[in-house]
Each structure stands twice: as structure tokens, then as C-alpha cells.
């Protein structure tokens, strides 16, 4: 399969299908990880206000010396900043910490009840101002999106959700596909917990690849945007070296069947942060 590295969002924006995640990475490490990733040909970086490393990410971007227009930078609105006015302020603060004039994608991090619709109104204005090239949500169930759409003028372009072989989220993915909302996986490697899985390792052996590479390829072949995290240069390189092999239909099916609906993070219907 000749895998395209780019996914075109509903508004025509081109987004890399594979990027680097930097949750639980402190500023100075984030700077190095971003530089290593860009050197290894990554163009998508996924941060968030709550990761407290936007400044480190911004420094990495500057020091990498790649044209800003060739990068795709995502950040997210934290829960305590939700609301109309506070979203505008939080966004401006994120841009300042990143040292950027715009981000490529701004996401509502979690569906804070009673607030996300007002936050979205501000995000629509930010989008219309050109300071976010795309806007979307994260951790939204179908019913959260339906609630948002009651007042939204612009449909979210992405939903970033927990998704890995042991939580494949098929019903939500089917709904998002119908709505034209792109799916992006967080904790795509199951936070590293499924990398010793024997079946994944055996599939990897068929192709001369690691279990991590097999999982990343499974996401890509499933039309899922994927943002594995690593702070090690060799793993960052390895995780991007997935465009020269193809999983068979049978291998894809075997991985699909690993699903046990196992969440590593909170259920978006029941979070307390
Ligand atoms: P991942 O599923 O990406 O797994 C990361 C873990 O796997 C780390 O322990 C890493 O170790 C290890 N690892 C990575 N590559 C390899 C490899 N090739 N071989 C062996 N081990 C490897 O977990 P995350 O939870 O970090 O998810 C990815 C990103 O998704 C986050 O960084 C963040 O950007 C986003 N996210 C978004 C959320 C949301 O609510 N929207 C919630 C959670 C995550 P090491 O770093 O030591 O190499």
C-alpha cells in the first residue's frame, strides 16, 4: 500500500498522519525531542497547555530551523480555562509560550459539561481570525459532539481520542467517519504496555519491524492520525520508519481482534479534573 503521509481535513488543511506526542515531558526534554523528531522528518507535534511544555516545544521548533509553514503544531485548551472569554485568553497565552503567530490545530482537551459550547464559540472566532488553521475536540463521545453541534457554526475537524489495539473505539470511529471528522489516537502504543505482546512481536518479525512499528502502521492503515510519544532519539526515529512495509488484511484483522475496550485514561463521561 502506497501510504500517503498527509490527511486532508474537511476544511482542506493538510495534516501529517504521524507525529510526536509530548505528554509527561518536561520543557528541556521536550526541546530535544522536538528537534530529534523534526530531524527524523516528523512535521506534526502534539502538545497541550496542561503538559506545561509549550515553551520547550516552541524552543525546539525554533532551534530545528525548519520553515514554520512546513510544521503542524497542535495545542489544547485546558479544562479550567473553558468558557468564552477564558478560552480567548488561554489561546493567546499558549501562542505566547509557543512563540508562534498561529497554531495548526487547537483542541478542546476534555468535554467539560456546561462549558464546552461557550469555549467552542471562542474557538470558532480564533479559527476565523486565522490564528488556528483547524479546530477540533478531544475525548468527546458521540453525544458530546451532538450537544456541541446544537450551537456550533463550525463542525470540529478532528476528535483526538484514546485509541490503541486494546481500545479500538469502532462505534465512535464509525460515527466520526459519517460526520467527516478525522480520528486522532492518543496513547496509540497503549502507553508502551502492549509492546511485549507476542502476537504483535510475531507480526513485526514477518516484516523486520518492532511491535511499536506494527501498532503505528495499524493506525495508519486504519485511517487514524497517530502521535506516539518518546523521549529517546532512536525510538523517535524508529516510530517514523513505518512507511516501507504493509500489514496484510489478516494481520490487520488479528490486531483489530485484540480489542478488550480497555481504557488507560479516564472515561470522558466520568472525569474529575
Ligand atoms: P504512547 O502510547 O505514545 O506510549 C508512550 C510510551 O511508549 C512511553 O513510555 C515511551 O517511552 C514508549 N515508547 C515509545 N516508542 C517506543 C518504542 N519504539 N519502543 C519501546 N517503547 C516505546 O503514550 P502517550 O500517553 O504519551 O500518548 C501519546 C500522545 O498522545 C501524548 O504524548 C500526548 O501528546 C497525547 N495524549 C493526549 C491525551 C488527550 O487527552 N488528548 C491524553 C494522553 C495522551 P520513552 O518515552 O521512554 O521512549
Coordinates of C-alpha atoms and ligand atoms in Angstrom, one line a residue:
X1 CA 0.0 0.0 0.0
X2 CA 1.4 3.4 -1.0
X3 CA 0.6 5.2 2.2
X4 CA 0.1 8.9 1.9
X5 CA 1.8 10.8 4.8
X6 CA -0.9 13.5 4.7
X7 CA -4.5 13.5 5.6
X8 CA -6.7 16.3 4.2
X9 CA -9.2 17.7 6.8
X10 CA -12.7 18.8 5.9
X11 CA -11.6 22.4 5.5
X12 CA -8.8 21.4 3.1
X13 CA -6.0 21.7 5.6
X14 CA -3.3 19.1 5.1
X15 CA -2.3 17.3 8.3
X16 CA 0.6 14.8 8.7
X17 CA -0.8 11.4 9.6
X18 CA 2.1 10.7 12.0
X19 CA 3.5 13.0 14.7
X20 CA 5.2 13.2 18.0
X21 CA 3.3 13.4 21.4
X22 CA 4.9 15.1 24.3
X23 CA 2.7 14.4 27.4
X24 CA 4.6 14.0 30.6
X25 CA 7.7 15.5 29.0
X26 CA 9.3 18.5 30.8
X27 CA 10.4 21.6 28.9
X28 CA 14.0 20.9 28.3
X29 CA 13.4 17.3 27.3
X30 CA 10.6 18.5 25.0
X31 CA 13.0 20.8 23.2
X32 CA 15.4 17.9 22.4
X33 CA 12.6 15.5 21.5
X34 CA 11.0 18.0 19.1
X35 CA 14.4 18.7 17.4
X36 CA 15.1 14.9 17.1
X37 CA 11.7 14.4 15.6
X38 CA 11.9 17.2 13.1
X39 CA 15.4 15.9 12.1
X40 CA 13.8 12.4 11.6
X41 CA 11.2 14.1 9.2
X42 CA 8.2 14.5 11.6
X43 CA 6.3 17.6 10.9
X44 CA 3.4 17.2 13.4
X45 CA 3.9 17.9 17.2
X46 CA 1.1 17.4 19.7
X47 CA 1.3 19.4 23.0
X48 CA -1.2 20.9 25.4
X49 CA -1.4 23.7 27.9
X50 CA -1.6 21.2 30.8
X51 CA 1.6 19.5 29.7
X52 CA 3.4 22.7 30.8
X53 CA 5.9 22.3 28.0
X54 CA 4.6 24.6 25.3
X55 CA 7.7 26.9 25.8
X56 CA 10.0 23.9 25.4
X57 CA 8.2 22.8 22.3
X58 CA 8.4 26.3 20.9
X59 CA 12.2 26.4 21.6
X60 CA 12.6 23.1 19.8
X61 CA 10.7 24.4 16.8
X62 CA 12.9 27.5 16.6
X63 CA 16.1 25.6 17.0
X64 CA 15.2 22.9 14.4
X65 CA 15.4 25.5 11.7
X66 CA 12.6 24.2 9.6
X67 CA 10.1 26.7 7.9
X68 CA 7.2 27.3 10.2
X69 CA 4.8 26.7 7.3
X70 CA 6.0 23.2 6.9
X71 CA 5.2 22.2 10.5
X72 CA 1.9 21.3 12.0
X73 CA 1.6 22.3 15.7
X74 CA -1.3 21.2 17.9
X75 CA -2.1 22.5 21.4
X76 CA -5.2 22.2 23.6
X77 CA -7.4 24.2 25.8
X78 CA -7.2 23.0 29.4
X79 CA -10.4 22.3 31.4
X80 CA -10.0 25.2 33.9
X81 CA -9.7 27.6 31.1
X82 CA -13.0 26.7 29.5
X83 CA -15.6 29.4 28.9
X84 CA -15.9 32.1 26.2
X85 CA -13.6 34.8 27.5
X86 CA -11.2 32.5 29.2
X87 CA -10.7 30.4 26.0
X88 CA -9.6 33.5 24.1
X89 CA -7.1 34.4 26.9
X90 CA -5.8 30.8 27.2
X91 CA -5.3 30.6 23.5
X92 CA -3.3 33.9 23.4
X93 CA -1.2 32.6 26.4
X94 CA -0.5 29.4 24.5
X95 CA 0.7 31.2 21.4
X96 CA 2.9 33.4 23.5
X97 CA 4.5 30.4 25.3
X98 CA 5.0 28.6 22.0
X99 CA 6.4 31.7 20.4
X100 CA 4.2 31.3 17.4
X101 CA 1.8 33.5 15.5
X102 CA -0.6 30.7 14.9
X103 CA -1.2 27.0 15.6
X104 CA -2.3 24.5 13.0
X105 CA -4.8 22.8 15.3
X106 CA -6.4 23.9 18.6
X107 CA -8.4 21.3 20.5
X108 CA -10.9 21.3 23.4
X109 CA -9.0 18.9 25.7
X110 CA -12.0 17.4 27.5
X111 CA -15.8 17.9 27.3
X112 CA -16.4 20.0 30.4
X113 CA -20.2 19.9 30.8
X114 CA -21.9 23.3 30.7
X115 CA -18.8 25.0 29.3
X116 CA -17.7 23.4 26.1
X117 CA -20.2 25.1 23.9
X118 CA -19.1 28.6 25.0
X119 CA -15.5 27.5 24.6
X120 CA -16.3 26.4 21.1
X121 CA -17.8 29.8 20.2
X122 CA -14.4 31.4 21.1
X123 CA -12.6 28.7 19.1
X124 CA -14.7 29.4 16.1
X125 CA -13.6 33.1 16.3
X126 CA -10.0 32.1 16.8
X127 CA -10.3 29.9 13.6
X128 CA -11.9 32.7 11.7
X129 CA -9.1 35.0 12.7
X130 CA -6.6 32.6 11.1
X131 CA -4.7 32.0 14.3
X132 CA -5.7 28.4 14.4
X133 CA -5.8 26.7 10.9
X134 CA -8.1 24.0 12.2
X135 CA -10.2 23.4 15.4
X136 CA -11.4 20.3 17.0
X137 CA -12.2 18.4 20.1
X138 CA -10.6 15.7 22.2
X139 CA -12.2 13.0 24.4
X140 CA -15.7 13.7 23.0
X141 CA -18.2 10.8 22.9
X142 CA -20.8 11.0 20.2
X143 CA -23.3 12.6 22.5
X144 CA -20.8 15.4 23.4
X145 CA -20.4 16.2 19.7
X146 CA -24.2 16.1 19.1
X147 CA -24.6 18.5 22.1
X148 CA -21.8 20.8 20.6
X149 CA -23.4 20.8 17.2
X150 CA -26.7 22.3 18.6
X151 CA -25.0 25.6 18.8
X152 CA -21.9 25.3 16.7
X153 CA -21.4 27.1 13.4
X154 CA -18.3 25.0 12.5
X155 CA -18.1 21.3 12.9
X156 CA -15.0 20.0 14.6
X157 CA -12.4 18.8 12.1
X158 CA -10.8 16.3 14.5
X159 CA -11.6 14.3 17.6
X160 CA -8.5 13.1 19.4
X161 CA -9.4 10.1 21.5
X162 CA -7.8 7.3 23.4
X163 CA -7.3 4.5 20.8
X164 CA -4.9 1.5 20.7
X165 CA -5.3 -2.2 19.9
X166 CA -6.9 -2.9 23.2
X167 CA -9.4 0.0 22.8
X168 CA -10.3 0.2 19.2
X169 CA -13.3 2.5 19.5
X170 CA -15.1 1.1 16.5
X171 CA -18.6 2.6 17.1
X172 CA -17.2 6.1 17.7
X173 CA -14.9 5.8 14.7
X174 CA -17.9 4.8 12.5
X175 CA -19.8 7.9 13.7
X176 CA -16.9 10.2 13.2
X177 CA -16.4 8.8 9.6
X178 CA -20.0 9.5 8.8
X179 CA -19.6 13.1 10.1
X180 CA -16.3 13.7 8.2
X181 CA -14.5 14.2 11.5
X182 CA -10.9 12.9 11.4
X183 CA -9.8 10.5 14.1
X184 CA -6.6 11.0 16.0
X185 CA -5.3 8.4 18.5
X186 CA -3.9 9.3 21.9
X187 CA -1.8 6.7 23.8
X188 CA -1.6 4.9 20.4
X189 CA 1.0 2.5 21.8
X190 CA -1.1 1.8 24.9
X191 CA 1.5 3.9 26.8
X192 CA 4.0 1.2 26.0
X193 CA 2.1 -1.5 27.9
X194 CA 1.4 -3.7 24.9
X195 CA 4.8 -3.7 23.2
X196 CA 5.7 -7.1 24.7
X197 CA 2.6 -8.7 23.2
X198 CA 3.7 -11.9 21.5
X199 CA 1.4 -11.6 18.5
X200 CA 2.4 -8.1 17.8
X201 CA 6.1 -9.1 18.0
X202 CA 5.5 -12.1 15.7
X203 CA 3.8 -9.8 13.2
X204 CA 6.7 -7.5 13.5
X205 CA 9.1 -10.3 12.8
X206 CA 7.3 -11.1 9.5
X207 CA 8.3 -7.6 8.4
X208 CA 11.6 -7.0 10.2
X209 CA 9.8 -4.4 12.4
X210 CA 9.2 -3.9 16.2
X211 CA 5.8 -4.2 17.9
X212 CA 5.7 -0.4 18.2
X213 CA 6.1 0.0 14.4
X214 CA 3.4 -2.6 13.8
X215 CA 1.0 -0.7 16.0
X216 CA 1.8 2.6 14.3
X217 CA 1.3 1.0 10.9
X218 CA -2.0 -0.5 12.1
X219 CA -3.3 3.0 13.0
X220 CA -2.1 4.5 9.7
X221 CA -3.8 1.7 7.6
X222 CA -6.9 2.3 9.7
X223 CA -7.0 5.9 8.6
X224 CA -6.2 7.1 12.1
X225 CA -3.8 10.0 12.7
X226 CA -1.2 8.9 15.3
X227 CA 1.1 10.7 17.7
X228 CA 3.3 8.2 19.6
X229 CA 5.4 9.7 22.4
X230 CA 9.1 9.0 23.0
X231 CA 11.9 11.0 24.6
X232 CA 14.6 8.7 23.1
X233 CA 16.1 9.7 19.7
X234 CA 16.4 6.1 18.5
X235 CA 12.8 5.3 19.3
X236 CA 11.6 8.6 17.8
X237 CA 13.4 7.6 14.5
X238 CA 12.1 4.0 14.7
X239 CA 8.5 5.2 15.2
X240 CA 8.7 7.2 11.9
X241 CA 10.2 4.3 10.0
X242 CA 6.9 2.8 9.1
X243 CA 6.3 3.8 5.5
X244 CA 8.2 1.0 3.9
X245 CA 6.0 -2.0 4.8
X246 CA 2.4 -3.0 4.8
X247 CA 0.3 -5.2 7.2
X248 CA -1.8 -7.8 5.4
X249 CA -5.6 -7.8 5.8
X250 CA -5.2 -10.9 8.0
X251 CA -2.6 -9.1 10.3
X252 CA -4.9 -6.0 10.4
X253 CA -7.8 -8.3 11.5
X254 CA -5.7 -10.0 14.1
X255 CA -4.8 -6.7 15.7
X256 CA -8.4 -5.4 15.5
X257 CA -9.3 -8.5 17.5
X258 CA -7.1 -7.5 20.4
X259 CA -9.8 -5.1 21.4
X260 CA -11.0 -5.5 25.0
X261 CA -12.4 -2.0 25.5
X262 CA -9.6 -1.3 28.0
X263 CA -9.2 2.4 28.9
X264 CA -5.9 3.6 30.3
X265 CA -7.2 7.1 30.9
X266 CA -10.5 8.5 32.2
X267 CA -13.8 7.9 30.6
X268 CA -15.0 11.2 29.1
X269 CA -18.3 10.7 30.8
X270 CA -16.6 10.4 34.2
X271 CA -13.6 12.5 34.8
X272 CA -12.8 14.7 37.8
X273 CA -10.1 17.1 36.6
Ligands
LIG1 P1 2.1 6.3 23.9 O1 1.0 5.3 23.7 O2 2.6 7.1 22.8 O3 3.3 5.5 24.6 C1 4.5 6.1 25.0 C2 5.3 5.1 25.8 O4 5.9 4.2 24.9 C3 6.5 5.8 26.5 O5 6.7 5.1 27.7 C4 7.6 5.6 25.6 O6 8.8 5.5 26.3 C5 7.3 4.2 25.0 N1 7.8 4.0 23.6 C6 7.5 4.9 22.6 N2 8.1 4.4 21.4 C7 8.7 3.2 21.8 C8 9.4 2.2 21.0 N3 9.6 2.4 19.7 N4 9.8 1.1 21.7 C9 9.6 1.0 23.0 N5 8.9 1.9 23.8 C10 8.5 3.0 23.1 O7 1.6 7.1 25.1 P2 1.1 8.6 25.4 O8 0.2 8.5 26.5 O9 2.3 9.5 25.6 O10 0.3 9.1 24.1 C11 0.9 9.8 23.0 C12 0.5 11.2 23.0 O11 -0.9 11.4 22.9 C13 0.8 12.0 24.2 O12 2.2 12.2 24.4 C14 0.0 13.2 24.0 O13 0.6 14.1 23.0 C15 -1.3 12.6 23.5 N6 -2.3 12.4 24.6 C16 -3.4 13.1 24.6 C17 -4.4 12.9 25.6 C18 -5.6 13.7 25.5 O14 -6.4 13.7 26.5 N7 -6.0 14.3 24.4 C19 -4.2 12.0 26.7 C20 -2.9 11.3 26.6 C21 -2.0 11.5 25.6 P3 10.1 6.6 26.1 O15 9.5 7.9 26.0 O16 10.9 6.3 27.3 O17 10.7 6.2 24.8

